[in-house]
PDB file of C-alpha atoms and ligand atoms in Angstrom:
ATOM      1  CA  MET A 271      18.183 -29.021   4.155  1.00  0.00           C
ATOM      2  CA  ILE A 272      14.931 -28.682   6.067  1.00  0.00           C
ATOM      3  CA  TYR A 273      14.481 -26.382   9.041  1.00  0.00           C
ATOM      4  CA  THR A 274      11.343 -26.008  11.146  1.00  0.00           C
ATOM      5  CA  ILE A 275      10.455 -23.214  13.550  1.00  0.00           C
ATOM      6  CA  GLU A 276       7.232 -22.137  15.256  1.00  0.00           C
ATOM      7  CA  THR A 277       5.901 -18.644  15.958  1.00  0.00           C
ATOM      8  CA  ASN A 278       3.258 -17.791  18.552  1.00  0.00           C
ATOM      9  CA  ASN A 279       1.890 -14.565  17.107  1.00  0.00           C
ATOM     10  CA  GLU A 280       2.024 -12.164  14.211  1.00  0.00           C
ATOM     11  CA  ASN A 281       4.927 -10.157  15.638  1.00  0.00           C
ATOM     12  CA  GLU A 282       7.079 -13.241  15.959  1.00  0.00           C
ATOM     13  CA  THR A 283       6.373 -14.060  12.322  1.00  0.00           C
ATOM     14  CA  LEU A 284       7.315 -10.515  11.304  1.00  0.00           C
ATOM     15  CA  ALA A 285      10.569 -10.767  13.278  1.00  0.00           C
ATOM     16  CA  LEU A 286      11.394 -14.171  11.799  1.00  0.00           C
ATOM     17  CA  ALA A 287      10.869 -12.916   8.261  1.00  0.00           C
ATOM     18  CA  GLN A 288      12.695  -9.646   8.968  1.00  0.00           C
ATOM     19  CA  LYS A 289      15.872 -11.598   9.699  1.00  0.00           C
ATOM     20  CA  LEU A 290      15.555 -13.356   6.353  1.00  0.00           C
ATOM     21  CA  GLY A 291      15.055  -9.972   4.705  1.00  0.00           C
ATOM     22  CA  GLU A 292      18.398  -8.870   6.114  1.00  0.00           C
ATOM     23  CA  LEU A 293      20.157 -11.843   4.486  1.00  0.00           C
ATOM     24  CA  VAL A 294      18.636 -12.042   1.011  1.00  0.00           C
ATOM     25  CA  GLN A 295      20.501 -11.050  -2.148  1.00  0.00           C
ATOM     26  CA  ALA A 296      19.505  -9.995  -5.658  1.00  0.00           C
ATOM     27  CA  ARG A 297      17.788 -12.803  -7.607  1.00  0.00           C
ATOM     28  CA  ASP A 298      16.862 -14.760  -4.508  1.00  0.00           C
ATOM     29  CA  VAL A 299      13.497 -16.497  -4.848  1.00  0.00           C
ATOM     30  CA  ILE A 300      11.359 -17.258  -1.791  1.00  0.00           C
ATOM     31  CA  LEU A 301       8.222 -19.365  -2.289  1.00  0.00           C
ATOM     32  CA  LEU A 302       5.429 -19.194   0.292  1.00  0.00           C
ATOM     33  CA  GLU A 303       2.867 -21.961   0.628  1.00  0.00           C
ATOM     34  CA  GLY A 304       0.017 -22.298   3.103  1.00  0.00           C
ATOM     35  CA  ASP A 305      -3.757 -21.865   3.245  1.00  0.00           C
ATOM     36  CA  LEU A 306      -5.584 -18.551   3.214  1.00  0.00           C
ATOM     37  CA  GLY A 307      -4.753 -16.787   6.485  1.00  0.00           C
ATOM     38  CA  ALA A 308      -1.662 -18.876   7.151  1.00  0.00           C
ATOM     39  CA  GLY A 309       0.561 -15.800   7.173  1.00  0.00           C
ATOM     40  CA  LYS A 310       2.142 -15.557   3.711  1.00  0.00           C
ATOM     41  CA  THR A 311       1.492 -11.838   3.338  1.00  0.00           C
ATOM     42  CA  THR A 312       2.447 -11.192   6.967  1.00  0.00           C
ATOM     43  CA  PHE A 313       5.723 -12.995   6.328  1.00  0.00           C
ATOM     44  CA  THR A 314       6.342 -10.826   3.259  1.00  0.00           C
ATOM     45  CA  LYS A 315       5.747  -7.688   5.345  1.00  0.00           C
ATOM     46  CA  GLY A 316       8.447  -8.826   7.758  1.00  0.00           C
ATOM     47  CA  LEU A 317      10.823  -9.610   4.921  1.00  0.00           C
ATOM     48  CA  ALA A 318      10.213  -6.115   3.518  1.00  0.00           C
ATOM     49  CA  LEU A 319      11.136  -4.623   6.908  1.00  0.00           C
ATOM     50  CA  GLY A 320      14.390  -6.554   6.749  1.00  0.00           C
ATOM     51  CA  LEU A 321      15.071  -4.999   3.352  1.00  0.00           C
ATOM     52  CA  GLY A 322      14.499  -1.565   4.836  1.00  0.00           C
ATOM     53  CA  ILE A 323      11.299  -1.026   2.850  1.00  0.00           C
ATOM     54  CA  GLU A 324       9.125   1.555   4.602  1.00  0.00           C
ATOM     55  CA  GLN A 325       6.222   1.488   2.158  1.00  0.00           C
ATOM     56  CA  VAL A 326       3.121  -0.372   3.324  1.00  0.00           C
ATOM     57  CA  VAL A 327       3.152  -3.889   1.875  1.00  0.00           C
ATOM     58  CA  LYS A 328      -0.319  -4.916   0.718  1.00  0.00           C
ATOM     59  CA  SER A 329      -1.544  -8.240  -0.572  1.00  0.00           C
ATOM     60  CA  PRO A 330      -1.085  -8.389  -4.355  1.00  0.00           C
ATOM     61  CA  THR A 331      -3.992 -10.809  -4.793  1.00  0.00           C
ATOM     62  CA  TYR A 332      -5.762  -8.619  -7.362  1.00  0.00           C
ATOM     63  CA  THR A 333      -2.726  -7.149  -9.025  1.00  0.00           C
ATOM     64  CA  ILE A 334      -0.694 -10.405  -9.111  1.00  0.00           C
ATOM     65  CA  ILE A 335       2.490  -8.428  -8.491  1.00  0.00           C
ATOM     66  CA  ARG A 336       3.614  -5.420  -6.505  1.00  0.00           C
ATOM     67  CA  GLU A 337       7.109  -3.941  -6.666  1.00  0.00           C
ATOM     68  CA  TYR A 338       8.794  -2.084  -3.833  1.00  0.00           C
ATOM     69  CA  THR A 339      11.906  -0.234  -4.877  1.00  0.00           C
ATOM     70  CA  LYS A 340      12.863   1.856  -1.860  1.00  0.00           C
ATOM     71  CA  GLY A 341      14.761  -0.744   0.150  1.00  0.00           C
ATOM     72  CA  ARG A 342      18.250  -2.230   0.081  1.00  0.00           C
ATOM     73  CA  LEU A 343      17.070  -4.322  -2.905  1.00  0.00           C
ATOM     74  CA  PRO A 344      13.866  -4.256  -4.941  1.00  0.00           C
ATOM     75  CA  LEU A 345      11.165  -6.582  -3.651  1.00  0.00           C
ATOM     76  CA  TYR A 346       8.878  -8.287  -6.151  1.00  0.00           C
ATOM     77  CA  HIS A 347       5.879  -9.569  -4.222  1.00  0.00           C
ATOM     78  CA  MET A 348       3.667 -11.900  -6.233  1.00  0.00           C
ATOM     79  CA  ASP A 349       0.425 -13.634  -5.388  1.00  0.00           C
ATOM     80  CA  VAL A 350      -0.242 -15.973  -8.281  1.00  0.00           C
ATOM     81  CA  TYR A 351      -3.417 -17.551  -6.895  1.00  0.00           C
ATOM     82  CA  ARG A 352      -5.471 -16.097  -9.719  1.00  0.00           C
ATOM     83  CA  LEU A 353      -3.136 -17.516 -12.340  1.00  0.00           C
ATOM     84  CA  GLU A 354      -4.317 -21.030 -11.556  1.00  0.00           C
ATOM     85  CA  GLU A 355      -6.867 -20.824 -14.336  1.00  0.00           C
ATOM     86  CA  ALA A 356      -5.553 -17.927 -16.409  1.00  0.00           C
ATOM     87  CA  GLY A 357      -2.073 -19.361 -16.804  1.00  0.00           C
ATOM     88  CA  SER A 358       1.143 -17.437 -16.387  1.00  0.00           C
ATOM     89  CA  ASP A 359       2.740 -17.840 -19.820  1.00  0.00           C
ATOM     90  CA  GLU A 360       2.373 -14.199 -20.787  1.00  0.00           C
ATOM     91  CA  MET A 361       3.030 -12.665 -17.401  1.00  0.00           C
ATOM     92  CA  GLY A 362       6.787 -12.344 -17.999  1.00  0.00           C
ATOM     93  CA  LEU A 363       7.570 -13.548 -14.509  1.00  0.00           C
ATOM     94  CA  GLU A 364      11.116 -14.560 -15.549  1.00  0.00           C
ATOM     95  CA  GLU A 365      11.941 -10.870 -15.737  1.00  0.00           C
ATOM     96  CA  TYR A 366      11.384 -10.710 -12.021  1.00  0.00           C
ATOM     97  CA  PHE A 367      12.987 -14.019 -11.063  1.00  0.00           C
ATOM     98  CA  TYR A 368      16.135 -13.134 -12.977  1.00  0.00           C
ATOM     99  CA  GLY A 369      15.975  -9.405 -12.247  1.00  0.00           C
ATOM    100  CA  ASP A 370      17.818  -7.248  -9.736  1.00  0.00           C
ATOM    101  CA  GLY A 371      15.561  -7.845  -6.781  1.00  0.00           C
ATOM    102  CA  VAL A 372      14.183 -10.469  -4.450  1.00  0.00           C
ATOM    103  CA  SER A 373      11.086 -12.391  -5.543  1.00  0.00           C
ATOM    104  CA  VAL A 374       8.560 -13.572  -2.982  1.00  0.00           C
ATOM    105  CA  VAL A 375       5.766 -15.718  -4.387  1.00  0.00           C
ATOM    106  CA  GLU A 376       2.529 -16.649  -2.618  1.00  0.00           C
ATOM    107  CA  TRP A 377       0.786 -19.766  -4.006  1.00  0.00           C
ATOM    108  CA  SER A 378       3.790 -20.667  -6.159  1.00  0.00           C
ATOM    109  CA  LYS A 379       2.368 -24.137  -6.784  1.00  0.00           C
ATOM    110  CA  PHE A 380       0.065 -22.525  -9.353  1.00  0.00           C
ATOM    111  CA  ILE A 381       3.037 -21.551 -11.516  1.00  0.00           C
ATOM    112  CA  ALA A 382       5.159 -24.651 -10.950  1.00  0.00           C
ATOM    113  CA  ASP A 383       6.196 -24.774 -14.624  1.00  0.00           C
ATOM    114  CA  GLU A 384       7.469 -21.186 -14.572  1.00  0.00           C
ATOM    115  CA  LEU A 385       9.637 -21.364 -11.467  1.00  0.00           C
ATOM    116  CA  PRO A 386      13.430 -21.214 -11.514  1.00  0.00           C
ATOM    117  CA  PRO A 387      15.175 -24.458 -10.501  1.00  0.00           C
ATOM    118  CA  HIS A 388      16.501 -23.186  -7.166  1.00  0.00           C
ATOM    119  CA  TYR A 389      14.640 -21.434  -4.356  1.00  0.00           C
ATOM    120  CA  LEU A 390      13.750 -21.393  -0.694  1.00  0.00           C
ATOM    121  CA  LEU A 391      10.376 -23.006  -0.018  1.00  0.00           C
ATOM    122  CA  VAL A 392       8.517 -21.845   3.089  1.00  0.00           C
ATOM    123  CA  GLN A 393       5.451 -23.883   4.072  1.00  0.00           C
ATOM    124  CA  ILE A 394       3.274 -22.255   6.758  1.00  0.00           C
ATOM    125  CA  ASP A 395       0.771 -24.311   8.764  1.00  0.00           C
ATOM    126  CA  LYS A 396      -1.554 -23.286  11.568  1.00  0.00           C
ATOM    127  CA  THR A 397      -0.856 -25.208  14.706  1.00  0.00           C
ATOM    128  CA  GLY A 398      -1.508 -25.178  18.449  1.00  0.00           C
ATOM    129  CA  TYR A 399      -4.733 -25.721  20.367  1.00  0.00           C
ATOM    130  CA  TYR A 400      -6.493 -22.657  19.000  1.00  0.00           C
ATOM    131  CA  LEU A 401      -4.585 -22.713  15.668  1.00  0.00           C
ATOM    132  CA  GLN A 402      -2.945 -19.499  16.908  1.00  0.00           C
ATOM    133  CA  ASN A 403       0.596 -20.577  16.218  1.00  0.00           C
ATOM    134  CA  ARG A 404       2.327 -21.100  12.933  1.00  0.00           C
ATOM    135  CA  LEU A 405       4.686 -23.902  12.054  1.00  0.00           C
ATOM    136  CA  PHE A 406       7.232 -22.953   9.396  1.00  0.00           C
ATOM    137  CA  THR A 407       8.752 -25.818   7.431  1.00  0.00           C
ATOM    138  CA  ILE A 408      11.524 -24.376   5.309  1.00  0.00           C
ATOM    139  CA  GLU A 409      13.342 -26.312   2.626  1.00  0.00           C
ATOM    140  CA  SER A 410      16.312 -25.186   0.534  1.00  0.00           C
ATOM    141  CA  PHE A 411      16.781 -26.203  -3.106  1.00  0.00           C
ATOM    142  CA  GLY A 412      20.257 -25.445  -4.455  1.00  0.00           C
ATOM    143  CA  ASP A 413      23.549 -24.360  -2.859  1.00  0.00           C
ATOM    144  CA  ARG A 414      22.684 -20.687  -2.580  1.00  0.00           C
ATOM    145  CA  TYR A 415      19.554 -21.485  -0.578  1.00  0.00           C
ATOM    146  CA  GLU A 416      21.284 -24.031   1.598  1.00  0.00           C
ATOM    147  CA  LYS A 417      23.686 -21.246   2.637  1.00  0.00           C
ATOM    148  CA  LEU A 418      20.877 -18.741   3.058  1.00  0.00           C
ATOM    149  CA  LEU A 419      18.884 -21.148   5.221  1.00  0.00           C
ATOM    150  CA  GLU A 420      21.961 -22.022   7.264  1.00  0.00           C
ATOM    151  CA  GLY A 421      22.568 -18.324   7.941  1.00  0.00           C
ATOM    152  CA  TRP A 422      18.949 -17.620   8.787  1.00  0.00           C
ATOM    153  CA  LYS A 423      18.798 -20.601  11.125  1.00  0.00           C
ATOM    154  CA  THR A 424      21.887 -19.323  12.933  1.00  0.00           C
ATOM    155  CA  THR A 425      20.424 -15.852  13.455  1.00  0.00           C
ATOM    156  CA  ASN A 426      17.225 -17.387  14.850  1.00  0.00           C
ATOM    157  CA  GLU A 427      19.122 -19.475  17.338  1.00  0.00           C
ATOM    158  CA  ASN A 428      21.191 -16.574  18.669  1.00  0.00           C
TER     159      ASN A 428
HETATM  160  P1  ADP B 512      -2.079 -15.273   3.843  1.00  0.00           P
HETATM  161  O1  ADP B 512      -1.315 -14.255   3.050  1.00  0.00           O
HETATM  162  O2  ADP B 512      -1.343 -16.566   4.010  1.00  0.00           O
HETATM  163  O3  ADP B 512      -3.477 -15.485   3.344  1.00  0.00           O
HETATM  164  P2  ADP B 512      -2.105 -13.246   5.918  1.00  0.00           P
HETATM  165  O4  ADP B 512      -0.692 -12.954   6.262  1.00  0.00           O
HETATM  166  O5  ADP B 512      -2.816 -12.283   5.046  1.00  0.00           O
HETATM  167  O6  ADP B 512      -2.211 -14.733   5.348  1.00  0.00           O
HETATM  168  O7  ADP B 512      -2.958 -13.372   7.264  1.00  0.00           O
HETATM  169  C1  ADP B 512      -2.505 -14.068   8.393  1.00  0.00           C
HETATM  170  C2  ADP B 512      -3.452 -13.757   9.546  1.00  0.00           C
HETATM  171  O8  ADP B 512      -3.165 -14.611  10.659  1.00  0.00           O
HETATM  172  C3  ADP B 512      -3.332 -12.325  10.039  1.00  0.00           C
HETATM  173  O9  ADP B 512      -4.624 -11.853  10.347  1.00  0.00           O
HETATM  174  C4  ADP B 512      -2.489 -12.472  11.307  1.00  0.00           C
HETATM  175  O10 ADP B 512      -2.760 -11.462  12.253  1.00  0.00           O
HETATM  176  C5  ADP B 512      -2.951 -13.822  11.821  1.00  0.00           C
HETATM  177  N1  ADP B 512      -1.966 -14.535  12.664  1.00  0.00           N
HETATM  178  C6  ADP B 512      -2.214 -15.097  13.862  1.00  0.00           C
HETATM  179  N2  ADP B 512      -1.144 -15.701  14.379  1.00  0.00           N
HETATM  180  C7  ADP B 512      -0.152 -15.522  13.468  1.00  0.00           C
HETATM  181  C8  ADP B 512       1.213 -15.928  13.418  1.00  0.00           C
HETATM  182  N3  ADP B 512       1.785 -16.655  14.394  1.00  0.00           N
HETATM  183  N4  ADP B 512       1.912 -15.573  12.330  1.00  0.00           N
HETATM  184  C9  ADP B 512       1.346 -14.886  11.322  1.00  0.00           C
HETATM  185  N5  ADP B 512       0.083 -14.458  11.307  1.00  0.00           N
HETATM  186  C10 ADP B 512      -0.677 -14.781  12.378  1.00  0.00           C
HETATM  187 MG1   MG B 513      -1.717 -13.353   1.182  1.00  0.00          MG
END
């Protein structure tokens, strides 16, 4: 299933992602694609709010991964941009994907070989006259994510 929705500012993106954060379960995998400045980290901040995480969520660009353990579920926030050249074979990312938390991955295309078979893929594109808005194109892969996307879509429409 594919679902598209647009946001007009940062707060709308936070609210959109927060609703997803309220629906996710352990071992869910959310992949975020989009250029620098598209809103991947902003989206992750909103998702963290939905998990009840009160710690400040910072971009993990230089650390590759940051873990937040004080919410309803652990959040594993990865930015694998720097693994494009280094490779991810020895990173042990499976431990996170198949762990007890929710994995959110920025630039997942750089670790395509390491990804689990099922996930929710969120593509973020700048849109609008001043490229102020963001178009979210969200695709589910696998039954779990079809259900998750269906539920998220419903909460956005109500
Ligand atoms: P990325 O992680 O994809 O590089 P960030 O989330 O770090 O992107 O940055 C997104 C930037 O775009 C922020 O400065 C944010 O304020 C701005 N922005 C403007 N409009 C939006 C919107 N509709 N949704 C999300 N971010 C937006
Ligand atoms: Mg980022």
